[in-house]
mmCIF file of C-alpha atoms and ligand atoms in Angstrom:
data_model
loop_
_atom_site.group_PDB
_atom_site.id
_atom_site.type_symbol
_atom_site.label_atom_id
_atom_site.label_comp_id
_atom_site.label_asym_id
_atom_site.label_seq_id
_atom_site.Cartn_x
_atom_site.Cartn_y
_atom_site.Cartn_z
ATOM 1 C CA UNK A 136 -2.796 141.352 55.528
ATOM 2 C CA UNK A 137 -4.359 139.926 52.113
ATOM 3 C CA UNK A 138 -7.370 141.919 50.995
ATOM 4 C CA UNK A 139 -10.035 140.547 48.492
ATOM 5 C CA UNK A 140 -11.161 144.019 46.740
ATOM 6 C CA UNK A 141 -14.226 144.025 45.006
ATOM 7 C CA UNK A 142 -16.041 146.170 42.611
ATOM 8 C CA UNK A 143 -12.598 147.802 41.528
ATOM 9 C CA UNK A 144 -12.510 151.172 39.371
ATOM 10 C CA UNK A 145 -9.847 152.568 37.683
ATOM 11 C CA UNK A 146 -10.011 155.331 40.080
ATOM 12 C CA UNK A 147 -9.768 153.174 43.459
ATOM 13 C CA UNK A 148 -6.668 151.427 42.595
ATOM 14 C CA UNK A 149 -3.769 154.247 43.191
ATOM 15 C CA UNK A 150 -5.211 155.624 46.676
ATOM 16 C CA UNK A 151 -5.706 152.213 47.994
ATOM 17 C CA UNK A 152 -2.154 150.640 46.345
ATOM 18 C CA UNK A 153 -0.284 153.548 47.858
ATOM 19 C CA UNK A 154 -1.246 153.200 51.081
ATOM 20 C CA UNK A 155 -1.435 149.668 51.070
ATOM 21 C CA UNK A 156 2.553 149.390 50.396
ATOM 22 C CA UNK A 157 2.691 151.748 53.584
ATOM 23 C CA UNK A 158 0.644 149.613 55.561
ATOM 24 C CA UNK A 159 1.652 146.395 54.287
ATOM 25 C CA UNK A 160 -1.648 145.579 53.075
ATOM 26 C CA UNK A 161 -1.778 143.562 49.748
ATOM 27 C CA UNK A 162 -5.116 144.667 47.932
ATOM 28 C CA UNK A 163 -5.965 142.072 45.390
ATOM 29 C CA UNK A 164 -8.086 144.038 42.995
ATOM 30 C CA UNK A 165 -11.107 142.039 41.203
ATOM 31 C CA UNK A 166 -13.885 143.897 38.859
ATOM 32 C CA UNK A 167 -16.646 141.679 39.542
ATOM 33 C CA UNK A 168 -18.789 142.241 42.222
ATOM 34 C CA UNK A 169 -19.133 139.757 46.100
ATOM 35 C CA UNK A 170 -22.144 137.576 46.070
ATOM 36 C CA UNK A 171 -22.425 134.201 46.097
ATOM 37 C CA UNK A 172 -20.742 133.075 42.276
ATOM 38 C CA UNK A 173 -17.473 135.139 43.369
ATOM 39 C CA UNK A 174 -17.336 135.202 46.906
ATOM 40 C CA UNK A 175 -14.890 132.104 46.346
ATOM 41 C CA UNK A 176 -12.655 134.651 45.204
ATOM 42 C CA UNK A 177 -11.608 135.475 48.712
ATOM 43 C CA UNK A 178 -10.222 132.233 48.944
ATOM 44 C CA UNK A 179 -6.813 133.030 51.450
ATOM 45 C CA UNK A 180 -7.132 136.728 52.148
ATOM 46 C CA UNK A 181 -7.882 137.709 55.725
ATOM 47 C CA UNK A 182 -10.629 140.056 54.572
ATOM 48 C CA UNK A 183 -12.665 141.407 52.163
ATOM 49 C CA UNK A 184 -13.259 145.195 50.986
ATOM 50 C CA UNK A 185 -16.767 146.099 48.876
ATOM 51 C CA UNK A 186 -18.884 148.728 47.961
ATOM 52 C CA UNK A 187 -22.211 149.714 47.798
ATOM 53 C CA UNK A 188 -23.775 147.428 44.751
ATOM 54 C CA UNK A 189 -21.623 144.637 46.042
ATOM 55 C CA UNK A 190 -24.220 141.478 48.316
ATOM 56 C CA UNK A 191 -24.063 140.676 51.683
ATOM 57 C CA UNK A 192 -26.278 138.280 52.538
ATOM 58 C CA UNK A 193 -26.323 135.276 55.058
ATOM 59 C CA UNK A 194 -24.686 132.897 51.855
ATOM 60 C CA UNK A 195 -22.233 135.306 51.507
ATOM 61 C CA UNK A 196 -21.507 135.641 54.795
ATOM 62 C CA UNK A 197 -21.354 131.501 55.644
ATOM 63 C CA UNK A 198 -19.107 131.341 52.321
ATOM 64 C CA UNK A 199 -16.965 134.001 53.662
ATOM 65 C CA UNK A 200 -16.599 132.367 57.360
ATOM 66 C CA UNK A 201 -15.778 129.118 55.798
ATOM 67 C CA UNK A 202 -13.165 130.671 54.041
ATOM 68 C CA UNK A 203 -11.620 132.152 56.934
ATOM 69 C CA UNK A 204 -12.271 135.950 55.917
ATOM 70 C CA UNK A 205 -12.633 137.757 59.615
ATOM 71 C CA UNK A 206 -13.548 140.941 58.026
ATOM 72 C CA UNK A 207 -16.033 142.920 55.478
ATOM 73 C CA UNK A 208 -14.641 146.118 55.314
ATOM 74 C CA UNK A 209 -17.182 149.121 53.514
ATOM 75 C CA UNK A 210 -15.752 151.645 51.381
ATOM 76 C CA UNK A 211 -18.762 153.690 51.936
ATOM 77 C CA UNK A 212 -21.336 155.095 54.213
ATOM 78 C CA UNK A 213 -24.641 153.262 53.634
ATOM 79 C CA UNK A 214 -24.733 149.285 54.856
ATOM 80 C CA UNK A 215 -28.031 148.427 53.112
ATOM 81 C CA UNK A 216 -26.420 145.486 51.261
ATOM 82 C CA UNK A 217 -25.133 143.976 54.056
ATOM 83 C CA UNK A 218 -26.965 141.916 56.408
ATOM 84 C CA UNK A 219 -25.994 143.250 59.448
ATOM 85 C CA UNK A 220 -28.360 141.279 61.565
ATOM 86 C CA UNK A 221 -26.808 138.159 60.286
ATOM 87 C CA UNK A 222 -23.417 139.079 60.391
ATOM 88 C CA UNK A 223 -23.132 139.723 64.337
ATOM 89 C CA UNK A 224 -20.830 137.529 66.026
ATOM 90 C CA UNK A 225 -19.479 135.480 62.991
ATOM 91 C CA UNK A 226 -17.476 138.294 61.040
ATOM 92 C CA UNK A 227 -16.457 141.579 61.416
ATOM 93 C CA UNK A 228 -18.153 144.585 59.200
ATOM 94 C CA UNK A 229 -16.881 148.061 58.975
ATOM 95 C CA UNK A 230 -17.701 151.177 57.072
ATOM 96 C CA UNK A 231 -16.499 154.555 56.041
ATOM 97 C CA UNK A 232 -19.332 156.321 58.385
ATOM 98 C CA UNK A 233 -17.871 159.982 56.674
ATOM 99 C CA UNK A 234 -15.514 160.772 53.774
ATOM 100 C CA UNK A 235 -16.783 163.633 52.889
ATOM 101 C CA UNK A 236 -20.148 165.089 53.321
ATOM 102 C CA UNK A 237 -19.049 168.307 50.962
ATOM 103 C CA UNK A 238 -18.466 166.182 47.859
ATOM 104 C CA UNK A 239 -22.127 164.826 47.833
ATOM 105 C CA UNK A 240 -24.167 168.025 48.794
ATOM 106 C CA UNK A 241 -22.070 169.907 46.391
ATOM 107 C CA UNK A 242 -23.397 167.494 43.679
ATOM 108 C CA UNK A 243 -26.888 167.435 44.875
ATOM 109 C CA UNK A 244 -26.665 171.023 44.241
ATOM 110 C CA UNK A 245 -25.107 170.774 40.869
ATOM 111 C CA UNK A 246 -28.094 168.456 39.922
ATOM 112 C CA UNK A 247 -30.338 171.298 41.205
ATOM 113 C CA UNK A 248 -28.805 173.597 38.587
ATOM 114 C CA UNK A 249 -28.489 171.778 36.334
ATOM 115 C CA UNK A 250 -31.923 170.927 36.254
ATOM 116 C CA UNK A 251 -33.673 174.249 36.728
ATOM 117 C CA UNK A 252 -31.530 176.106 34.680
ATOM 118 C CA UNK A 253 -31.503 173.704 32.045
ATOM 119 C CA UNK A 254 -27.821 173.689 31.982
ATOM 120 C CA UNK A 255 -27.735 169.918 30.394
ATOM 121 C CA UNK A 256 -29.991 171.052 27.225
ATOM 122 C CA UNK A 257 -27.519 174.222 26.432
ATOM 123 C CA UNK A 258 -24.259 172.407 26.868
ATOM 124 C CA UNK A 259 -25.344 170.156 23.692
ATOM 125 C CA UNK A 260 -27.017 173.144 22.134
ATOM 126 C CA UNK A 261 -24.010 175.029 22.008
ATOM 127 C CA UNK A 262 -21.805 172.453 20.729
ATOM 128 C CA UNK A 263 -23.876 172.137 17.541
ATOM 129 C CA UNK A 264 -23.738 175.890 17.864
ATOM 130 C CA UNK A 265 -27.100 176.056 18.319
ATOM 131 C CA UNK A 266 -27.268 179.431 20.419
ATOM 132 C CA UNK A 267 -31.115 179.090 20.734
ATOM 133 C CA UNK A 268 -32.584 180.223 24.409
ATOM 134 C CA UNK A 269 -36.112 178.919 23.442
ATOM 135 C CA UNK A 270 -37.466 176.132 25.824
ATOM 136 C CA UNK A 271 -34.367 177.079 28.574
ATOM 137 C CA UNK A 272 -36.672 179.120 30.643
ATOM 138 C CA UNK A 273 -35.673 178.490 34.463
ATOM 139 C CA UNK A 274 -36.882 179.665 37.671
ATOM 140 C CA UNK A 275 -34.960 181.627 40.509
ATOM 141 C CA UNK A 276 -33.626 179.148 43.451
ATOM 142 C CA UNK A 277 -33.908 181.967 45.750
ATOM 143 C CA UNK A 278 -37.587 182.018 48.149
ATOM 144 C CA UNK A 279 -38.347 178.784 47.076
ATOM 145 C CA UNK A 280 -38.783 176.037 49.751
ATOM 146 C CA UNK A 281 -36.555 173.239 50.140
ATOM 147 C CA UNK A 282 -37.390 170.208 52.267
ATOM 148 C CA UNK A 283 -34.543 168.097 53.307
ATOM 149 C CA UNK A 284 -35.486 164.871 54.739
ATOM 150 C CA UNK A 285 -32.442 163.302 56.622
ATOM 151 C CA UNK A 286 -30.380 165.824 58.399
ATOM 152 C CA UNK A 287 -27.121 164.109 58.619
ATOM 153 C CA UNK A 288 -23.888 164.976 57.812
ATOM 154 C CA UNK A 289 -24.598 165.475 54.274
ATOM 155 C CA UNK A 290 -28.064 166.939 54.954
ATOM 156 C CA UNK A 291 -26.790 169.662 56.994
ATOM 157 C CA UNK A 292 -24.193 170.838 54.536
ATOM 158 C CA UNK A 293 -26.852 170.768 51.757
ATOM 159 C CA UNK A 294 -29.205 172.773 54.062
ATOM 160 C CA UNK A 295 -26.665 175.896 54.368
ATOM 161 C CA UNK A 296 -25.726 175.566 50.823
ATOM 162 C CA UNK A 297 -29.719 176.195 49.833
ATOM 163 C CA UNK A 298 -29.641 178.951 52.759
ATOM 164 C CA UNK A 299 -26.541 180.875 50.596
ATOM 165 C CA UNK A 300 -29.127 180.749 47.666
ATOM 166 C CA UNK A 301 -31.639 182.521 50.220
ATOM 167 C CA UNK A 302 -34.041 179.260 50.407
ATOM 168 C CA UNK A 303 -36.645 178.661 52.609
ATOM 169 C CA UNK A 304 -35.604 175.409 53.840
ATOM 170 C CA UNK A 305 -37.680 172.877 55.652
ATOM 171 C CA UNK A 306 -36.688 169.605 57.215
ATOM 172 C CA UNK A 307 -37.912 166.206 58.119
ATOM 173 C CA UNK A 308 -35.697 163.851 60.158
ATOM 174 C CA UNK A 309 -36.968 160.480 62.495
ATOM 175 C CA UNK A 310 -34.244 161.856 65.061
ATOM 176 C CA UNK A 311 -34.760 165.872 64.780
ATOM 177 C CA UNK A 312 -31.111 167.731 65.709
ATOM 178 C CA UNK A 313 -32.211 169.302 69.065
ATOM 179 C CA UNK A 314 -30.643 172.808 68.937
ATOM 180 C CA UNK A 315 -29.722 172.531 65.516
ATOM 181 C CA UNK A 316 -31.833 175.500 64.385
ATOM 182 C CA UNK A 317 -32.985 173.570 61.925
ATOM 183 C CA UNK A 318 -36.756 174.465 61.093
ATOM 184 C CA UNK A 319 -38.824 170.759 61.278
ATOM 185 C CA UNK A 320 -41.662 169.567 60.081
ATOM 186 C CA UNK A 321 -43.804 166.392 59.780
ATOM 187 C CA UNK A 322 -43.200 164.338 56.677
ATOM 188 C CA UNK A 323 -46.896 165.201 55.066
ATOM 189 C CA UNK A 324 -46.227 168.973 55.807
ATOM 190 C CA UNK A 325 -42.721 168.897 54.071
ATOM 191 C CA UNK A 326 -44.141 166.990 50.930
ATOM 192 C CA UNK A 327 -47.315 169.643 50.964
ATOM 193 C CA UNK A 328 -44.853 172.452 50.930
ATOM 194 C CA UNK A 329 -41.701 171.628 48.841
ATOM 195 C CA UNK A 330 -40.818 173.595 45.870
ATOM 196 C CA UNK A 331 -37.942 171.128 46.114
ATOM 197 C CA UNK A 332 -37.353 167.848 47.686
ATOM 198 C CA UNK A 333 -34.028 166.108 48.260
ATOM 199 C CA UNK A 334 -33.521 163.274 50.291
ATOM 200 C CA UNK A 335 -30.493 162.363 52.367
ATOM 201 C CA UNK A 336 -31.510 159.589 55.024
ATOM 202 C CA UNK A 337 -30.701 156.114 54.712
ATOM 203 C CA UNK A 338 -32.433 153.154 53.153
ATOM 204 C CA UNK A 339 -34.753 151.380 55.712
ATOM 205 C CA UNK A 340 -37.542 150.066 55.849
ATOM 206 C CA UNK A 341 -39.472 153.250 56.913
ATOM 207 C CA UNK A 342 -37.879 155.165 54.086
ATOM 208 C CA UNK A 343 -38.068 152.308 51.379
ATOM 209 C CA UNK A 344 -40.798 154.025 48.631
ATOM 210 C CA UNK A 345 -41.237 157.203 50.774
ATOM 211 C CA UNK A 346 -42.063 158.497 46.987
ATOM 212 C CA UNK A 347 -44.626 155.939 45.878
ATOM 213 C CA UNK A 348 -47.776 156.797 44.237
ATOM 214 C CA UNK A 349 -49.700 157.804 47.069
ATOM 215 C CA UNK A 350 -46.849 160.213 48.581
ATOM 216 C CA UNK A 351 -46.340 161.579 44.882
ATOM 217 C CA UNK A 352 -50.731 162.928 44.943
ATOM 218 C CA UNK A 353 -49.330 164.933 48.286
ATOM 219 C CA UNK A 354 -47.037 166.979 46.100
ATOM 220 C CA UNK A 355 -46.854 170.363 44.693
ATOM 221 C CA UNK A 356 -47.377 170.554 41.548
ATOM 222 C CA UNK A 357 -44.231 171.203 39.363
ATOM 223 C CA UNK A 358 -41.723 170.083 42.109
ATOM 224 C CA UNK A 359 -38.564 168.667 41.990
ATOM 225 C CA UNK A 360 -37.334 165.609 43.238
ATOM 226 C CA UNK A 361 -33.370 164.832 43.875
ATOM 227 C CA UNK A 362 -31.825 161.792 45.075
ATOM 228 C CA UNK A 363 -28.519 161.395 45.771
ATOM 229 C CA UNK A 364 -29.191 158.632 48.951
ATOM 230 C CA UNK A 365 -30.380 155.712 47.658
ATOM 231 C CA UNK A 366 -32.409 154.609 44.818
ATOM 232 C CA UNK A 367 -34.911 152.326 46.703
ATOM 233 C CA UNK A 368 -36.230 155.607 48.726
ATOM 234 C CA UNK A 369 -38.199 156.326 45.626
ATOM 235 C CA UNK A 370 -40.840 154.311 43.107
ATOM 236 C CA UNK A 371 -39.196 154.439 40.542
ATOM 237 C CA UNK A 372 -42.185 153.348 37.984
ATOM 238 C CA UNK A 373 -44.121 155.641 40.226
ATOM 239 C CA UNK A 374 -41.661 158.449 39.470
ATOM 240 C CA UNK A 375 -42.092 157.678 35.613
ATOM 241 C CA UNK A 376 -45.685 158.381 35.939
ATOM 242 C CA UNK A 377 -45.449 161.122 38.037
ATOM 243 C CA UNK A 378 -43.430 163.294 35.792
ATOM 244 C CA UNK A 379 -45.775 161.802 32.281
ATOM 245 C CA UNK A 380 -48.836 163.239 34.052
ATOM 246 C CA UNK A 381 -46.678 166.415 34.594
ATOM 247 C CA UNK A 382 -47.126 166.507 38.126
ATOM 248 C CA UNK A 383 -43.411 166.045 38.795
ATOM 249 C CA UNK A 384 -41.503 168.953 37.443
ATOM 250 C CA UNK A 385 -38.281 167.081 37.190
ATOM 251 C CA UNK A 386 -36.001 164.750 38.687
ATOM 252 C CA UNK A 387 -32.417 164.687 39.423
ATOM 253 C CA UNK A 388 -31.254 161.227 40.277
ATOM 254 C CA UNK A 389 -27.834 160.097 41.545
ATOM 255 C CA UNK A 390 -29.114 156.967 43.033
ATOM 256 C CA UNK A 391 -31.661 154.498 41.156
ATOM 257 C CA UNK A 392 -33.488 151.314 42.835
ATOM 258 C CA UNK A 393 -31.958 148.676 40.183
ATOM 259 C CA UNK A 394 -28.946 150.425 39.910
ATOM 260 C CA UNK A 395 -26.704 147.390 40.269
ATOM 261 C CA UNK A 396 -26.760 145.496 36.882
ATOM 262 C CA UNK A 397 -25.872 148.802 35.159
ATOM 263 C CA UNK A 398 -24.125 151.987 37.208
ATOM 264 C CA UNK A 399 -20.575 152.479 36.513
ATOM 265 C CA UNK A 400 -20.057 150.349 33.846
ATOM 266 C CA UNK A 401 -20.436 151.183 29.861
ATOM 267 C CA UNK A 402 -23.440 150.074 28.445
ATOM 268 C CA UNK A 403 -22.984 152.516 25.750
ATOM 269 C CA UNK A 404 -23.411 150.099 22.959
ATOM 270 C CA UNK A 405 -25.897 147.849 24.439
ATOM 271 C CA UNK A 406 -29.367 147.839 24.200
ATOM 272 C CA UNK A 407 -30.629 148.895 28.082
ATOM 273 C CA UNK A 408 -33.210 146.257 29.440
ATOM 274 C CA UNK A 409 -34.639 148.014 32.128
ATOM 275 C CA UNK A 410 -37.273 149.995 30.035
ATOM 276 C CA UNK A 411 -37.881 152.446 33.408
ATOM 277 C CA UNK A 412 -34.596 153.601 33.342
ATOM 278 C CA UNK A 413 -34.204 153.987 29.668
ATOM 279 C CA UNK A 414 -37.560 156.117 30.045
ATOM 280 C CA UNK A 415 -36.542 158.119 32.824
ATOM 281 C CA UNK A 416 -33.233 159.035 30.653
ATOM 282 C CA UNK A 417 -35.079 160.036 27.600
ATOM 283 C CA UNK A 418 -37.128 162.707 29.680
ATOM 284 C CA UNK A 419 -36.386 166.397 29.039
ATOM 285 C CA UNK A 420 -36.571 166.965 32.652
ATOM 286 C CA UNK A 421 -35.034 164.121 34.074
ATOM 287 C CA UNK A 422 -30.889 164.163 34.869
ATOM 288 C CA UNK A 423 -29.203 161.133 35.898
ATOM 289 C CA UNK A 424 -25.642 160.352 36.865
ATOM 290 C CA UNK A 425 -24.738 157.319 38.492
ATOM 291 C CA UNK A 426 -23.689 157.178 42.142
ATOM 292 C CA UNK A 427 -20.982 159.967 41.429
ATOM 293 C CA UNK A 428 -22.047 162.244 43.882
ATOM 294 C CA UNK A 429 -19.181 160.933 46.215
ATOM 295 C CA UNK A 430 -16.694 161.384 43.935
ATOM 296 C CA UNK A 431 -14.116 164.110 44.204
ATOM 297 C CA UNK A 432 -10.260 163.253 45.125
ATOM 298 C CA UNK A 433 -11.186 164.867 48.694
ATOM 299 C CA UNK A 434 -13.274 161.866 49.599
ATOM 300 C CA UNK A 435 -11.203 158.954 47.438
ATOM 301 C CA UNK A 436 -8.440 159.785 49.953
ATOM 302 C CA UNK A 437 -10.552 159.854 53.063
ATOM 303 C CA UNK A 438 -12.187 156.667 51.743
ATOM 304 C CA UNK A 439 -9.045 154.842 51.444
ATOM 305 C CA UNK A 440 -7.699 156.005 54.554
ATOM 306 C CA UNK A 441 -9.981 154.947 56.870
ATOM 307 C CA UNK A 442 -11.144 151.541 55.132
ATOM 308 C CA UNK A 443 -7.204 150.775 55.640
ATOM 309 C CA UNK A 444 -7.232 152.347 59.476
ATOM 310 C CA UNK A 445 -10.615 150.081 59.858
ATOM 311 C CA UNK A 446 -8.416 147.051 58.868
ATOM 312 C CA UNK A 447 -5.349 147.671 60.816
ATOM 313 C CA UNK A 448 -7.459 147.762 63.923
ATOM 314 C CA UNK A 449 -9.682 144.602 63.184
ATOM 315 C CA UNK A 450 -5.437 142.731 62.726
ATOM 316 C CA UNK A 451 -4.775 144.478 65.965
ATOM 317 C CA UNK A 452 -7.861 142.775 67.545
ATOM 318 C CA UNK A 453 -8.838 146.218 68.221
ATOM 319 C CA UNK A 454 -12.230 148.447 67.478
ATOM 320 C CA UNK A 455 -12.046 151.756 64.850
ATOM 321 C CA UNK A 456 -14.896 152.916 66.478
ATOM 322 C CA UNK A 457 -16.640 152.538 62.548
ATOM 323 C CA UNK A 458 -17.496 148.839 63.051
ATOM 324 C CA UNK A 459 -21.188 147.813 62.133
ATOM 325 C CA UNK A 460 -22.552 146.493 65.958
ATOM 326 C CA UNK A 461 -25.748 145.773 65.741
HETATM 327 P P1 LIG B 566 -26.066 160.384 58.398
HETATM 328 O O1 LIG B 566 -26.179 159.101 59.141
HETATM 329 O O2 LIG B 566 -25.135 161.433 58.898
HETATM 330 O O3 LIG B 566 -27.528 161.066 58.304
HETATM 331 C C1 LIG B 566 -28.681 160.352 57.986
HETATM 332 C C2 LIG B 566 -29.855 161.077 58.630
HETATM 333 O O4 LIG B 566 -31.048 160.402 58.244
HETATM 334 C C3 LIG B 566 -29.808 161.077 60.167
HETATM 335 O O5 LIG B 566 -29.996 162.394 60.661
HETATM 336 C C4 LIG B 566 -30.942 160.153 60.547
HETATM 337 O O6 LIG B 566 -31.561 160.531 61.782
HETATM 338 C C5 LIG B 566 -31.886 160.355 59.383
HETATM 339 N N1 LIG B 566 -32.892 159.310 59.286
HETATM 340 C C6 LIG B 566 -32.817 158.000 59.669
HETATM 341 N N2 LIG B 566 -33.986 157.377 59.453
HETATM 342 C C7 LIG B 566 -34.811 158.306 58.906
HETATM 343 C C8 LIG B 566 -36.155 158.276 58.483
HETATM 344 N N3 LIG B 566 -36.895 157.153 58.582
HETATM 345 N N4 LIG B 566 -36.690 159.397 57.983
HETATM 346 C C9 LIG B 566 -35.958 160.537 57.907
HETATM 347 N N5 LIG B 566 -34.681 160.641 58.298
HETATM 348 C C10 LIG B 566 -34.117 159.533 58.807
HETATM 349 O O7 LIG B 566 -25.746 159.991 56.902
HETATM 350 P P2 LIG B 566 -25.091 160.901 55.762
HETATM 351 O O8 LIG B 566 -23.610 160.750 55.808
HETATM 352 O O9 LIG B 566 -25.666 162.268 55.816
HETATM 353 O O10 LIG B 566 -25.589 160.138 54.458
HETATM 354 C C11 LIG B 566 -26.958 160.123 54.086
HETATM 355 C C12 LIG B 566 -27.168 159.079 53.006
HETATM 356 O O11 LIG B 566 -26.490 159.491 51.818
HETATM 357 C C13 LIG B 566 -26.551 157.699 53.328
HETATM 358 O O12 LIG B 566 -27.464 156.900 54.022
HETATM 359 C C14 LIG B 566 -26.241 157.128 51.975
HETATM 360 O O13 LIG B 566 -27.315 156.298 51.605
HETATM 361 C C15 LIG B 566 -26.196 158.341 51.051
HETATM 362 N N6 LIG B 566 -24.888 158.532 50.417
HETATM 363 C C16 LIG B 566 -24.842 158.626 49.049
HETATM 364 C C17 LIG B 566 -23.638 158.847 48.402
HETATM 365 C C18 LIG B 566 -23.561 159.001 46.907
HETATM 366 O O14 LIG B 566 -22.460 158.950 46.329
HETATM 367 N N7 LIG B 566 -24.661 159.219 46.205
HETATM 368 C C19 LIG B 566 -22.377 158.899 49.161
HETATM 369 C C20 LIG B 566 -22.549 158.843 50.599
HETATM 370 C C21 LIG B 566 -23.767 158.647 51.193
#
C-alpha cells in the first residue's frame, strides 16, 4: 500500500516508518497540510493519512475519489474536519477512536498546576535568579469543585485524577454514564458551581461556543477555564473579555478555535496576525500550549499502530471496527 501522509512532524516519522517496513506500507511523508491546493498530492497512493488541522470537505473528498484514494485514515480521535456526512459511500474514513486517554488528562492537569500555582511565572523567575514569591500566591486544589463536561474516555480519567486531589467534582455529559457513579448535573448548574471547568466532549454543533458571552455572565467569579478538546467549544474573543473584566480567573488552553494557520509550527520570528491569540498569550493568567496534550511516546505508538491496523483492514476489504459510519 502507498500512503499520502499529511501534516508530518519530526516526531511521526520513526513510529510510522518502522512499522510501515513491517507492514509493507510505504508512507510518503509531506509537511503541508490536505485541502484542496495539495490534495493533488495523493496522486497514486491508495490512501491518505491526516490529522486534526488537516480539511475534509466535499472538494477534498471528489478530488480524492477522482484520484483513486479509497481511504482517509485519522491519526486522531476527533473527526470535526472531516465531512463525514459527505463522505458515506464514496471513500472510506477511519480514526484512532483511543490512543491514550492518560496522556491528555495528565496534561489537562499539568495546565491546572501550572496555572494555579503559578508554576510558568517562577520557572522564568528563577532563571534570572529572581527568587521573588511576590504575586505567586495560589490556591489549594483540594475542596474546590470541578465540573467536567464530557465524560469520555479522557473525562473519566481526569475525573479520578481531581478526586486524588480530594475535589468535589461535578459532571455534565448529553449521554450521562448510567452506573458510573459519576455525580451529574445540568449544564447551567455545573457553570453556576465550578471553581474549575474543563471540557472534554467533542466539537458539535451543540457544544460549538458553549463559552460565549452569555454562558461566561453564568460563571463564578474567579474560575478557571481549561481546554484541551477543541478550540471552537469556546469564544475565544469572548474569553479575551472575560478574563479583561476579571471575571475569568484564568485560562489554560491546549486547543484554540483558529488554531490551524499557526499550532505546531515556529512563528517565533514572525509577527502573529491573529491579535486574539497574541492577547490571550500576553495575559498573566492565561497558559497556552498547542495541541500537545496527546503527546507522550505512550500514545505516538498506539497512534501509529492502529492508523496502520485501520489500513490493513480497509486492503483486506475488511472493517477495524474504528471506521467513521455515519
Ligand atoms: P469520548 O468519545 O470517549 O468522550 C466524549 C464524551 O463527550 C462522551 O461521553 C459524549 O457523550 C460526550 N458528549 C457528546 N456530546 C456532548 C455534548 N453536547 N455535551 C456534553 N458532552 C457531550 O472522547 P474522548 O476520547 O474522551 O475525547 C474527548 C475529546 O478530546 C475529543 O472529542 C477530542 O476533541 C479531544 N482530544 C484532544 C486531544 C489533544 O491533544 N488536545 C487528543 C485527543 C482528544
Amino acid at each position: 500500500m502507498k500512503i499520502a501522509f499529511f501534516d508530518t512532524k519530526q516526531y511521526d516519522i520513526p513510529y510510522f516508518e518502522k512499522l510501515g517496513e513491517e507492514k509493507n506500507i510505504k508512507f510518503k511523508f509531506y509537511e503541508t497540510k490536505l485541502n484542496e491546493d495539495t490534495v493533488a498530492l495523493a496522486k497514486g497512493c491508495d490512501g491518505v493519512c491526516i490529522f486534526v488541522n488537516d480539511t475534509v470537505n466535499a472538494e477534498v473528498i471528489d478530488r480524492l475519489c477522482e484520484l483513486g484514494v479509497g481511504i482517509i485514515a485519522l491519526r486522531c480521535a476527533g473527526y470535526n474536519n472531516v465531512d463525514i456526512k459527505y463522505a458515506k459511500d464514496k471513500i472510506t474514513v477511519a480514526r484512532v477512536p483511543a490512543y491514550s486517554p492518560y496522556a491528555v488528562a495528565e496534561h489537562t492537569m499539568a495546565l491546572l498546576l501550572t496555572s494555579v500555582r503559578r508554576v510558568h511565572k517562577s520557572y522564568i523567575r528563577t532563571r534570572d535568579f529572581n527568587f521573588s514569591l511576590n504575586g505567586l500566591t495560589g490556591f489549594d486544589l483540594h475542596g474546590k469543585t470541578v465540573g467536567v463536561v464530557g465524560t469520555g474516555k479522557i473525562g473519566r480519567v481526569f475525573i479520578d485524577i481531581c478526586l486524588g486531589f480530594g475535589m468535589n467534582v461535578i459532571a455534565y455529559d448529553k449521554f450521562p454514564a448510567e452506573g458510573s457513579g459519576i455525580n451529574y448535573v445540568e449544564l447551567d448548574e455545573l457553570f453556576e458551581q465550578s471553581d474549575i471547568i474543563s471540557f472534554h466532549c467533542p466539537l458539535t454543533e451543540d457544544t460549538y461556543h458553549m463559552i460565549s458571552e452569555e454562558t461566561i455572565d453564568r460563571l463564578k467569579k474567579g474560575v478557571v477555564i481549561i481546554n484541551t478538546s477543541r478550540g471552537a467549544l469556546i469564544d475565544a474573543e469572548a474569553l479575551l473579555e472575560g478574563i479583561k473584566e476579571r471575571k475569568i480567573g484564568a485560562a489554560c488552553l491546549d486547543v484554540y478555535e483558529e488554531e490551524a494557520d499557526v499550532f505546531f509550527q515556529d512563528f517565533s520570528d514572525h509577527i502573529i496576525d491573529d491579535d486574539v491569540l497574541a492577547r490571550l498569550i500576553s495575559m498573566p493568567n492565561v497558559i497556552v500550549t498547542s495541541h500537545q496534550a496527546f503527546l507522550t511516546r505512550e500514545a505516538l505508538g498506539n497512534i501509529a499502530e492502529t492508523t496502520v491496523d485501520n489500513l490493513i483492514a480497509y486492503s483486506k476489504g475488511e472493517k477495524s471496527g474504528n471506521e467513521l459510519e455515519f
